[in-house]
Coordinates of C-alpha atoms in Angstrom, one line a residue:
Chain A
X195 CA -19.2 -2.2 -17.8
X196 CA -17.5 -1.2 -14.1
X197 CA -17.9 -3.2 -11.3
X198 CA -16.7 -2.5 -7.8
X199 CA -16.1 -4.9 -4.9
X200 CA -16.7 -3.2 -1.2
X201 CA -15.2 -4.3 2.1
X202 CA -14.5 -2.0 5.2
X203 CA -10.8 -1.1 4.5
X204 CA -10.4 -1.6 1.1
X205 CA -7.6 -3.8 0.9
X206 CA -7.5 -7.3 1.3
X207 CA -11.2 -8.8 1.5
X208 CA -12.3 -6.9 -1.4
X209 CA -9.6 -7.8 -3.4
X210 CA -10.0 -11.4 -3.1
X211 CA -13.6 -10.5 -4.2
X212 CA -12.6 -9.2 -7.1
X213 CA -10.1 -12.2 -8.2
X214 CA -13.4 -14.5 -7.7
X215 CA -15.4 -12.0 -9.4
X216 CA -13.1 -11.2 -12.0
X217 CA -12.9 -15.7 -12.5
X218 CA -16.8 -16.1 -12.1
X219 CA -17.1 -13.3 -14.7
X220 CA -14.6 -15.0 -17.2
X221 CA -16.4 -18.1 -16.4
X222 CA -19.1 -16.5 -17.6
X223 CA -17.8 -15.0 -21.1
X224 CA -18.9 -11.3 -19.5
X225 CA -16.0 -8.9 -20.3
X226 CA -16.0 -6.1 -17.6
X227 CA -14.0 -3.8 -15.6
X228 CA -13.6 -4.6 -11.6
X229 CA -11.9 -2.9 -9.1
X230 CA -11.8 -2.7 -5.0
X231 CA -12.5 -0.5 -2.8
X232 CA -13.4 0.7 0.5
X233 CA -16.9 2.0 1.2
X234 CA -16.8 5.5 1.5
X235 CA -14.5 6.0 -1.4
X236 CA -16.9 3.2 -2.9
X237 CA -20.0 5.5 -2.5
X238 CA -18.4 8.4 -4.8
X239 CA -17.1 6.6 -7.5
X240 CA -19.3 6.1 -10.9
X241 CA -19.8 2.6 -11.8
X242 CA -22.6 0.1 -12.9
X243 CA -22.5 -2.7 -10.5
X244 CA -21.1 -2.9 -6.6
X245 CA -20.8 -6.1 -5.2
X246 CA -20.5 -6.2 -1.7
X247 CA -22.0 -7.7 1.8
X248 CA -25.4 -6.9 3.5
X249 CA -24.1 -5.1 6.1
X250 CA -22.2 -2.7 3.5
X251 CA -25.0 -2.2 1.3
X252 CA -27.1 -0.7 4.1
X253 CA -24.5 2.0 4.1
X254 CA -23.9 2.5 0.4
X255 CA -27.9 3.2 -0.2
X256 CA -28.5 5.9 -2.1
X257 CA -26.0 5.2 -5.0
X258 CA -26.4 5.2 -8.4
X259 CA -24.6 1.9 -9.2
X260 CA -26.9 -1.0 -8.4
X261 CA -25.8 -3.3 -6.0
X262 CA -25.2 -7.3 -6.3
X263 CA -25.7 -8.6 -2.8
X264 CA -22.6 -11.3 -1.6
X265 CA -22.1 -12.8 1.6
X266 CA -19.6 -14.9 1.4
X267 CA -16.7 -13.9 -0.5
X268 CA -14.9 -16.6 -0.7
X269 CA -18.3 -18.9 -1.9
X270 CA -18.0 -18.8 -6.2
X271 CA -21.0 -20.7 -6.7
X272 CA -23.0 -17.9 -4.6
X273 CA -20.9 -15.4 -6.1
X274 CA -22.1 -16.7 -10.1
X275 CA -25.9 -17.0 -9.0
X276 CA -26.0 -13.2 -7.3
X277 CA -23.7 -12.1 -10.7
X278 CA -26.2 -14.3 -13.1
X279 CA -29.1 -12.7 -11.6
X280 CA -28.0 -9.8 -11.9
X281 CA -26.4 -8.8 -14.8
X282 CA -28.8 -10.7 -17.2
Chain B
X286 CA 29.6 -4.2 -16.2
X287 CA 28.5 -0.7 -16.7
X288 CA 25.0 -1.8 -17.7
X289 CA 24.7 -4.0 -14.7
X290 CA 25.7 -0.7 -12.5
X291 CA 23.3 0.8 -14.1
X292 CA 20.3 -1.7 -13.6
X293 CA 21.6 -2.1 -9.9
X294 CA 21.0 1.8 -9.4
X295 CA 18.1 3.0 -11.3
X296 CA 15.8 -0.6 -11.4
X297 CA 17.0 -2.3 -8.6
X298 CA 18.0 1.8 -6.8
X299 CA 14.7 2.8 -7.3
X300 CA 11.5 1.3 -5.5
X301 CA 9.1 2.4 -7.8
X302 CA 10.6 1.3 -11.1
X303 CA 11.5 -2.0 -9.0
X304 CA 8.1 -2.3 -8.3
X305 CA 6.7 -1.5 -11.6
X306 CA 8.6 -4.1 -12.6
X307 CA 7.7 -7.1 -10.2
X308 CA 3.8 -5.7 -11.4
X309 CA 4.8 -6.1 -15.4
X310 CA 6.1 -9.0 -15.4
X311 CA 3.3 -10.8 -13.3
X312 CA 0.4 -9.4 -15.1
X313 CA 2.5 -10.6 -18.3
X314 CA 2.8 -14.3 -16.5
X315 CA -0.8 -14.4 -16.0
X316 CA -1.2 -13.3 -19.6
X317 CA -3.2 -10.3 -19.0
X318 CA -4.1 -7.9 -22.2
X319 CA -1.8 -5.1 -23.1
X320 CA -3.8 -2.0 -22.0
X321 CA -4.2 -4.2 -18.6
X322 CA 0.0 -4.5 -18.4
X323 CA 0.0 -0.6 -19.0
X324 CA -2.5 0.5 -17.1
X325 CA -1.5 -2.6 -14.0
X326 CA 2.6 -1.6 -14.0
X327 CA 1.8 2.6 -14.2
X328 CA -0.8 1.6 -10.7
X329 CA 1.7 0.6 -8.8
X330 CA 4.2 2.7 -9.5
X331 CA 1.7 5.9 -8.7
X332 CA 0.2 3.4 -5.7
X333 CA 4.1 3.4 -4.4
X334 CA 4.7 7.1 -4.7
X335 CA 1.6 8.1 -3.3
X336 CA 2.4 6.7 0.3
X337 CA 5.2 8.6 0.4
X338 CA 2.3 12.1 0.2
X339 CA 0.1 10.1 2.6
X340 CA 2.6 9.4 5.3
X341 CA 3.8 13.0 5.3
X342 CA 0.0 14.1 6.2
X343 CA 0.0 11.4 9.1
X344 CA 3.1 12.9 10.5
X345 CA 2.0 16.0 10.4
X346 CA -1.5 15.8 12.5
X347 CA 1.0 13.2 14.8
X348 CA 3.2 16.7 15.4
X349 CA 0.2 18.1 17.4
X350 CA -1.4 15.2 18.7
X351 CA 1.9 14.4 20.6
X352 CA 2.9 17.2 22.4
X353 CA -0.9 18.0 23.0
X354 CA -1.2 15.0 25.1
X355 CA 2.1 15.4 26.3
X356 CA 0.7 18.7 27.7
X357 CA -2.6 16.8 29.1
X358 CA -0.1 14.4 31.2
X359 CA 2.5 17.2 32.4
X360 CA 5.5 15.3 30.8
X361 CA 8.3 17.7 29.5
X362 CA 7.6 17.7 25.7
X363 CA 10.8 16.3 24.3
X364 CA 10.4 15.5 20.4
X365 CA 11.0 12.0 19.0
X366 CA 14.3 13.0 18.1
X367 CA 16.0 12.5 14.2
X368 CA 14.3 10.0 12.3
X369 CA 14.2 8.8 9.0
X370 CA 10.5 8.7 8.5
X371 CA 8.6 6.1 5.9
X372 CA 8.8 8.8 2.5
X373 CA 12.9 9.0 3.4
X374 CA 12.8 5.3 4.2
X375 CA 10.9 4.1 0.6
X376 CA 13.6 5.9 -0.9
X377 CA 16.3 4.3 0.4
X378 CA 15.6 1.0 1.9
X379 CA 11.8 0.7 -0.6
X380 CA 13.8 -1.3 -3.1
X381 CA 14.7 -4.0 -0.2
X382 CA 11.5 -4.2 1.0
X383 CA 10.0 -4.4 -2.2
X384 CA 12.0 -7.3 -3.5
X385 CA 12.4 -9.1 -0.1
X386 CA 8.1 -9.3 0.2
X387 CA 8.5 -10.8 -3.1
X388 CA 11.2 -13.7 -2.3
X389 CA 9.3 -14.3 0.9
X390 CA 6.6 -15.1 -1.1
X391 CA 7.9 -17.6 -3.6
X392 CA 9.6 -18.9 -0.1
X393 CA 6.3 -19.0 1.2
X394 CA 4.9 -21.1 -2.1
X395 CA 7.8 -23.0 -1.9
X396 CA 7.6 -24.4 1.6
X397 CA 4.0 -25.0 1.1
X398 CA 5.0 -27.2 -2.1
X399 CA 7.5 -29.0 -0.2
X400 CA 5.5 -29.3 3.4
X401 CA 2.7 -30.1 5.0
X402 CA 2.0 -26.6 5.8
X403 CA -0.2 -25.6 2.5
X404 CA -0.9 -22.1 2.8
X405 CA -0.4 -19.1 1.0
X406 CA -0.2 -16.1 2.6
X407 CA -2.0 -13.2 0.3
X408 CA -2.9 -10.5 2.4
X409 CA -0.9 -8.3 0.6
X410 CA -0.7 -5.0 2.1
X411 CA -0.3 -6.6 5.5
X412 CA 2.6 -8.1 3.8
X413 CA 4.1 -4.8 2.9
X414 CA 3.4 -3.4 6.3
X415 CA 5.4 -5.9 7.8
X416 CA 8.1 -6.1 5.8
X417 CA 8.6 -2.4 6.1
X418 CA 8.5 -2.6 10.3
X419 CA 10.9 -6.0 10.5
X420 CA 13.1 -3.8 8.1
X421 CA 13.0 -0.7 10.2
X422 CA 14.4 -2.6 13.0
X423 CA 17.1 -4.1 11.7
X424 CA 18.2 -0.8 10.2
X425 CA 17.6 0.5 13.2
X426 CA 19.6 -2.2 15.4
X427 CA 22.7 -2.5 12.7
X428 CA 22.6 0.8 11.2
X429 CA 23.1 0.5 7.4
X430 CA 23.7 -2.8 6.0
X431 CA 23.9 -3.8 2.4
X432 CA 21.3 -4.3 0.2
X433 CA 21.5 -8.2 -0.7
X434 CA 22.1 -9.3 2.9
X435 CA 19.2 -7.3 4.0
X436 CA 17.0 -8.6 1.4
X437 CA 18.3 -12.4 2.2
X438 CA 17.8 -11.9 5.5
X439 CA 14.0 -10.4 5.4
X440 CA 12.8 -12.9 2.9
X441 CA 13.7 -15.7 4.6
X442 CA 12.1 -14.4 8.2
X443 CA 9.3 -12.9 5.7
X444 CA 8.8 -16.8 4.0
X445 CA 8.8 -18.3 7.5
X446 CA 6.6 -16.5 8.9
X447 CA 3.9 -16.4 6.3
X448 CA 3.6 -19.9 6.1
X449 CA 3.8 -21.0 9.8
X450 CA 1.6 -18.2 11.0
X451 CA -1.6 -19.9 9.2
X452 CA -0.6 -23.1 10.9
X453 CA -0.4 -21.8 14.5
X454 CA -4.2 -20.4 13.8
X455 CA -5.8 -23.3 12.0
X456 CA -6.9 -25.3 14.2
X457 CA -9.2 -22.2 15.9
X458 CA -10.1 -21.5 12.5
X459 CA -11.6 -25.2 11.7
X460 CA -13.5 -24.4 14.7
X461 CA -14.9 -21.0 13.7
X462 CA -15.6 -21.9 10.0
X463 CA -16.2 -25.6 10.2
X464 CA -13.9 -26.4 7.6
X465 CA -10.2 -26.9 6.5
X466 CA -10.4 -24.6 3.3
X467 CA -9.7 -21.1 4.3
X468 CA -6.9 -20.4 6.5
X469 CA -6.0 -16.7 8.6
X470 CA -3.3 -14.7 6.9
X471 CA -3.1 -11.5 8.9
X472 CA -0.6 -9.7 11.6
X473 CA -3.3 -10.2 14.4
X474 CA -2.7 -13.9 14.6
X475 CA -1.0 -13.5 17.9
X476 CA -4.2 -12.2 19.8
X477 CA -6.5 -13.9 18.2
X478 CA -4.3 -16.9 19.7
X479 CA -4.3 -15.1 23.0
X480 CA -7.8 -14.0 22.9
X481 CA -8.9 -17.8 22.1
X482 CA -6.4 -18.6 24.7
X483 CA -8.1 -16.5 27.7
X484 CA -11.5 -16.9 26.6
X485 CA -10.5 -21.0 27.5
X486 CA -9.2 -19.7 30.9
X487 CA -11.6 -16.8 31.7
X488 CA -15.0 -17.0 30.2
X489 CA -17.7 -19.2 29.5
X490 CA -18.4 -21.1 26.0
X491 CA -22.5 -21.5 27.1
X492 CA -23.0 -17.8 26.4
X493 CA -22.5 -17.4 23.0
X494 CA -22.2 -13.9 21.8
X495 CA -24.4 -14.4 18.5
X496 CA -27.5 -15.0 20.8
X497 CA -27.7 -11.7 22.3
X498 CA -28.7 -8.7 20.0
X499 CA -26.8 -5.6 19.3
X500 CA -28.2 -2.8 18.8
X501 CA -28.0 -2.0 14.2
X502 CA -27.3 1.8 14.9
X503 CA -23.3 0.1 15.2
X504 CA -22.9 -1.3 11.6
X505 CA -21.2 2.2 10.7
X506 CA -18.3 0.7 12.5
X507 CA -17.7 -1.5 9.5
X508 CA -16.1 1.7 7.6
X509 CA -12.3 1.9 8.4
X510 CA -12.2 5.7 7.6
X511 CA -15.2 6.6 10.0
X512 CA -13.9 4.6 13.0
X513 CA -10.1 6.8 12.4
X514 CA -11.8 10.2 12.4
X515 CA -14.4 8.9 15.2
X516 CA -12.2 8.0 17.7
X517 CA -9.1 10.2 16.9
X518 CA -11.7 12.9 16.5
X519 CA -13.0 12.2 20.3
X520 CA -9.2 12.0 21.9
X521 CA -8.5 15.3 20.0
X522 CA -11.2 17.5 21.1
X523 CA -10.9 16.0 24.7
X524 CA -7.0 16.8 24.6
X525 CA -7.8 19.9 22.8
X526 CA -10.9 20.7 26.0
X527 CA -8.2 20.5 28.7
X528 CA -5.1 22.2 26.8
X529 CA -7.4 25.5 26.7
X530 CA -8.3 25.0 30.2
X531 CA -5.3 24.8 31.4
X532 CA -3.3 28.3 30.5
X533 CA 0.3 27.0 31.3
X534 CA 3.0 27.9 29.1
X535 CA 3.3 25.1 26.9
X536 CA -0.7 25.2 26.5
X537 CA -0.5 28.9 25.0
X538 CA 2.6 27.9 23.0
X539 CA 0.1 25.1 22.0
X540 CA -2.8 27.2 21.6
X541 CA -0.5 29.5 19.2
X542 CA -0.1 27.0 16.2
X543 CA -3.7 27.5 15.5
X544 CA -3.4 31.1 14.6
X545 CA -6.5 32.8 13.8
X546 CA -8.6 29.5 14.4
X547 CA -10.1 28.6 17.6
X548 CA -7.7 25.7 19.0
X549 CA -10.5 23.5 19.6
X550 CA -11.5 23.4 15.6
X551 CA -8.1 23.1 14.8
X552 CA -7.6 20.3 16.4
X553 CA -10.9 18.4 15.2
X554 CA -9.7 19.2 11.7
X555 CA -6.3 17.6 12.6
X556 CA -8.3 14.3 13.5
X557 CA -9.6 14.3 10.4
X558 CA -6.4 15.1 8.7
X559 CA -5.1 12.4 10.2
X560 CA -7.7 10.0 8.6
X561 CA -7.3 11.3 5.4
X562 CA -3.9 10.7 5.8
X563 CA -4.2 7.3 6.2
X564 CA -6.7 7.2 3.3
X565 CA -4.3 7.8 1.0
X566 CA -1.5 5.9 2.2
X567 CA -4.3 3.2 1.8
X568 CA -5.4 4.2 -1.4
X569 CA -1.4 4.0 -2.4
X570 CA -1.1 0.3 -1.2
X571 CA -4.3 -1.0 -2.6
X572 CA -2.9 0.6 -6.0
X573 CA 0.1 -1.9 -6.0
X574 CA -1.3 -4.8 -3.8
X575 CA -4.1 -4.8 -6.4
X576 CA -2.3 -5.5 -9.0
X577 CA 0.5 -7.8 -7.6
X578 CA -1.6 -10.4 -5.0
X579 CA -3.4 -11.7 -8.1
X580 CA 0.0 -12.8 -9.9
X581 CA 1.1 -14.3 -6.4
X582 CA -2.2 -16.2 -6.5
X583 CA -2.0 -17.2 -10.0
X584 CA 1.9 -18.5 -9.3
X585 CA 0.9 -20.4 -6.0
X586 CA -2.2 -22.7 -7.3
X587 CA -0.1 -23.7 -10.5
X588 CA 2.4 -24.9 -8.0
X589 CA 1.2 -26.2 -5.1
X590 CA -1.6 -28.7 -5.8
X591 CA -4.2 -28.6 -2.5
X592 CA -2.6 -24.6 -1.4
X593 CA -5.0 -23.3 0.9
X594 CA -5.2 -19.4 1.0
X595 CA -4.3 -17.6 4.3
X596 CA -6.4 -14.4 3.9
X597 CA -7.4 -11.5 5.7
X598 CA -8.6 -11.1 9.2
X599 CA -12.6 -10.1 7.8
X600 CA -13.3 -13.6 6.7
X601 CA -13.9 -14.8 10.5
X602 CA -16.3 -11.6 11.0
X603 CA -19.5 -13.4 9.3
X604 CA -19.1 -16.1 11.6
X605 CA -19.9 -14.2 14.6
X606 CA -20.8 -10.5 13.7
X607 CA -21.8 -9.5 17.4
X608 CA -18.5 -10.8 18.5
X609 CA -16.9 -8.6 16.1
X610 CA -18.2 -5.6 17.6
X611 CA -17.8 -6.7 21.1
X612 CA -14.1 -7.4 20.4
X613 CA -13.9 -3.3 19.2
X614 CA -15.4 -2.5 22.5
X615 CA -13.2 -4.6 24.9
X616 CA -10.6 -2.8 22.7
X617 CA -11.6 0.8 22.9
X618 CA -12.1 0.3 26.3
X619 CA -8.3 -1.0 27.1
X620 CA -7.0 1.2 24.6
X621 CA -8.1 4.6 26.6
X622 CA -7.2 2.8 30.2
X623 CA -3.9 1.9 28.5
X624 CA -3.3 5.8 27.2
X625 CA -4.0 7.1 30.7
X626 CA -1.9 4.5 32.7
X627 CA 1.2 4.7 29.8
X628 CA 0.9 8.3 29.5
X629 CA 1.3 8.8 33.6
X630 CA 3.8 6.1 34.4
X631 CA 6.3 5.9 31.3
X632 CA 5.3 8.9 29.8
X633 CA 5.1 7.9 25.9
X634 CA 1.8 9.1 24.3
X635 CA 0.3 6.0 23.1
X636 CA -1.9 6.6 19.5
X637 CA -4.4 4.4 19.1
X638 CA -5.2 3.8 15.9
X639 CA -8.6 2.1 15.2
X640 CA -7.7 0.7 12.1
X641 CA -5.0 -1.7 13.9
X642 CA -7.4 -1.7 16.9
X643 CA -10.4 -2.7 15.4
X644 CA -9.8 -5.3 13.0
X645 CA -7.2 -6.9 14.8
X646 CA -9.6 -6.6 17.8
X647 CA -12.1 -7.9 15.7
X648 CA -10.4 -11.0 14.5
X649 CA -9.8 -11.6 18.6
X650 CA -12.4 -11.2 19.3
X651 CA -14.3 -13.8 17.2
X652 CA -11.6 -16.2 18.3
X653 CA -12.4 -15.5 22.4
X654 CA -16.3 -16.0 21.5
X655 CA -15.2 -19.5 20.0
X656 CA -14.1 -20.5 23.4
X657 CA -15.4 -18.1 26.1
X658 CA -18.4 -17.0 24.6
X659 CA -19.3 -13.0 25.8
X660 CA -16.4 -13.0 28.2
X661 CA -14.2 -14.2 25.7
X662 CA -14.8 -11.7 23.0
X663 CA -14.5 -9.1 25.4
X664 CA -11.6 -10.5 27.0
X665 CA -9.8 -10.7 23.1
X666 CA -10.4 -7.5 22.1
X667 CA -8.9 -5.8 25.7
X668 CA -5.7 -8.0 25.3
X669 CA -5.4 -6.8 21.9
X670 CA -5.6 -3.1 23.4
X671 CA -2.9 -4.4 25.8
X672 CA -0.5 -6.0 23.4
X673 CA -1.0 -2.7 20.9
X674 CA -0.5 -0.4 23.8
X675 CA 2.7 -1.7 25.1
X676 CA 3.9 -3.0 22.1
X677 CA 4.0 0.6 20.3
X678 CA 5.0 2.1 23.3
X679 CA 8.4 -0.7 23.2
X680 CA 8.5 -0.3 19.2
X681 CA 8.7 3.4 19.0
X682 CA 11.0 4.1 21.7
X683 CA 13.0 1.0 21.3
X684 CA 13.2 -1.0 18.6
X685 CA 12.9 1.9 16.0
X686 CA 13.0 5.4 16.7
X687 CA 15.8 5.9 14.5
X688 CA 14.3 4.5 11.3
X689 CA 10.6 4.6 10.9
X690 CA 8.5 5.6 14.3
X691 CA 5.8 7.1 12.5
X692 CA 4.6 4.3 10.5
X693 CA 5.0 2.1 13.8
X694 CA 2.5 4.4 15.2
X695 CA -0.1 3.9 13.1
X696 CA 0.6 0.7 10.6
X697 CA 3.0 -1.6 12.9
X698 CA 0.8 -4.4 14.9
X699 CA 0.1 -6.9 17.1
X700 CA 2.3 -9.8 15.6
X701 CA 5.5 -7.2 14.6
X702 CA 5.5 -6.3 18.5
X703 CA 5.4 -10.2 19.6
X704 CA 8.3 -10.6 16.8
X705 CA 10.0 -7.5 17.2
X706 CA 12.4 -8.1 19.9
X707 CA 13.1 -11.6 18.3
X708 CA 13.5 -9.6 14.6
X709 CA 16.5 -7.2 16.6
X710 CA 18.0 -10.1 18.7
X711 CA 18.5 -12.4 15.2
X712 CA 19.6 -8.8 13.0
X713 CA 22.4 -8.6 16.0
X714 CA 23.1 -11.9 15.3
X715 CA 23.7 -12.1 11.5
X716 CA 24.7 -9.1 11.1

């Protein structure tokens, strides 16, 4: 399983994403692959699952992967209920 | 003593394996799994290599925008002159940099154990940027120094700054995320500080900026890569428009350099060029920050009970999304006043770069609407335009054209032109 974390540049916000992904998902006794990204590259790259913002998903429609809805990145507990709903 | 000559030239000689290195032996302290060390250290040795490819595309699209402009204005074209340029730079100084953003960091966690200032810097490939610029200057103020004090001297600066920069921003950011728990880590500090600042003076808190409504058609400005080709594209073709027009000599000798292709398409193709450049120098830095910011991460809350995480400038953006874009627009707007008004009285060609522009504009943005409402955002994101403006112009001509001038066009920011003069005044010093 691939998931992807989205953010505008690609650099810092999405990484920090991904290190409370990558916990929540531990947390959770879900082994998976994650990685961050930018959004364009984002939209060409073949994964299951992007997590990223509202505003961002608007512009990643149209992708395979499905996408897992986060607003605040740095918020694990909303992080683990979008991830839960998600990938159960 | 032969083996420690050799580790000194080829590990600690060699950026990449110096960085593959740092990477290995912090996946292997956060006890990742063995195809996750492999995979992890070979990242960021490729990520490190890779900028090197991506800065030599930059340059090149930066070789017509230049003199193109140059043309525009009627200055004489004189060429930046010998440089070192950032692939010749990694090569040399890389290893420095490297382990001076590492030291700095474990400064950084240290004074946050030790002080009341708890935050950890971990915006990593802001960390890179800046030490690479600070180093530039000193190389370029002392010429060639050796490789110890240089990395001494950068780490501590580095460790300083990374924690105290947090601090001088927290008490806006209590204000903009009503709590204590996040803190900014990011180069555009120093405007958000001035935006906040002028939104006080100049504009009025009443009239927030999240009560008026934006139009949706501008969420595609969220996308770093669409905004560089957008904007670059538009001061391209424009440039491009009046160099055809024009049919002096140095148009035609211009106009020559696109062969076959009409001069206008080449040029748009150079805008683009130009953001694909910068996509893979990003793609390069995100390959080794990936891998290294989560070992930092992993060091700093097993050692600093309470360490609050300085992160990067699009955590405020939620807070106030309208002011986000108003901030890019107070921006875009001072940044083509400021190209016109540099380019006709001190004749430097100022590139404005929406990646520094925008997010940095952003992040002032936010910070001007949390005082001056409207006004305020405004106001941040056109003295971020200003700062960026005549800070490059001052950086490229003064502080660093020997060294690394083309990454100052595109990567060096807000913060590392406040600091810069302070950076060569304290390398003249010491060294």
């Amino acid at each position: 399983m691939k998931l992807l974390c989205v953010c505008g540049l690609g650099q810092g916000t999405s990484l920090i994403l991904r290190m409370n992904v990558e916990q929540v998902l531990s947390e959770l006794g879900i082994a998976a692959d994650v990685e961050h990204t930018d959004v364009s590259t984002a939209s060409s790259m073949d994964v299951d699952f992007i997590v990223t913002n509202k505003e961002l998903a608007d512009s990643l429609a149209g992708v395979n992967a499905k996408i897992i809805i986060v607003n605040n990145y740095f918020d694990r507990v909303e992080i683990k209920n979008a991830l839960e709903e998600n990938l159960k | 003593m032969e083996i420690i000559k050799w580790i000194a030239a080829n590990v600690f000689g060699t950026p990449a394996i110096l960085l593959g290195f740092i990477v290995f032996i912090g996946l292997l302290l956060q006890k990742k799994k063995t195809n996750q060390i492999i995979s992890g250290t070979f990242k960021a040795v490729i990520g490190f290599l890779i900028i090197g490819a991506g800065a030599g595309v930059i340059v090149d699209s930066l070789t017509v925008f230049e003199p193109m402009w140059k043309e525009v204005f009627n200055l004489k074209s004189e060429s930046l002159g010998k440089f070192i340029g950032q692939e010749g730079f990694n090569a040399k100084y890389g290893s420095a940099v490297t382990l001076a953003m590492t030291i700095g960091f474990l400064i950084n966690v240290l004074l946050a154990r030790l002080t009341k200032f708890k935050y950890i810097y971990l915006t990593g490939h802001m960390m890179f940027w800046t030490t690479t610029v600070f180093a530039g200057i000193v190389i370029h103020t002392v010429g060639d120094v050796s490789f110890w004090k240089l990395v001494i001297f950068l780490s501590i600066i580095m460790g300083l700054y990374w924690t105290l920069q947090p601090a001088l921003t927290q008490p806006f950011m209590r204000k903009i995320t009503g709590n204590d728990n996040i803190a900014l880590g990011h180069t555009s500090a120093s405007v958000a500080l001035i935006g906040a600042l002028a939104g006080k003076v100049l504009g009025n808190k009443e009239n927030d900026s999240e009560k008026i409504k934006l139009p949706k058609g501008l969420e595609f400005l969220r996308d770093s890569n669409v905004i560089t080709a957008l904007t670059m594209g538009t001061l391209f073709l424009v440039g491009a428009i009046i160099v055809s027009l024009k049919g002096t000599p140095g148009a035609e000798e211009l106009i020559k350099k696109a062969g076959n292709q009409n001069f206008i398409i080449y040029s748009i193709v150079q805008s683009f060029t130009f953001a694909a450049g910068i996509a893979v120098v990003l793609m390069g830095v995100r390959m080794f920050i990936g891998e290294i910011v989560p070992a930092f991460n992993g060091i700093a809350t097993k050692l600093v009970p309470g360490a609050k995480p300085a992160l990067d400038c699009p955590i405020v953006f939620p807070y106030a999304p309208n002011a986000v874009i108003l901030g890019f627009l107070g921006a875009f707007a001072g940044a083509l006043i400021w190209l016109v008004i540099i380019g006709n009285t001190v004749g430097y060609v100022f590139v404005p770069t929406m990646i520094v522009l925008f997010f940095h504009a952003a992040t002032a943005g936010v910070f001007g609407n949390a005082t001056g409402g409207v006004r305020g955002a405004l106001l941040g994101g056109f003295m971020t335009a200003t700062v960026v403006a005549w800070g490059q112009y001052i950086m490229v001509k003064f502080l660093i054209s020997s060294t690394i001038p083309d990454t100052a066009m595109w990567a060096a920011d807000s913060d590392m032109f406040i600091l810069g003069p302070i950076i060569k005044i304290l390398a003249q010093l010491f060294f």
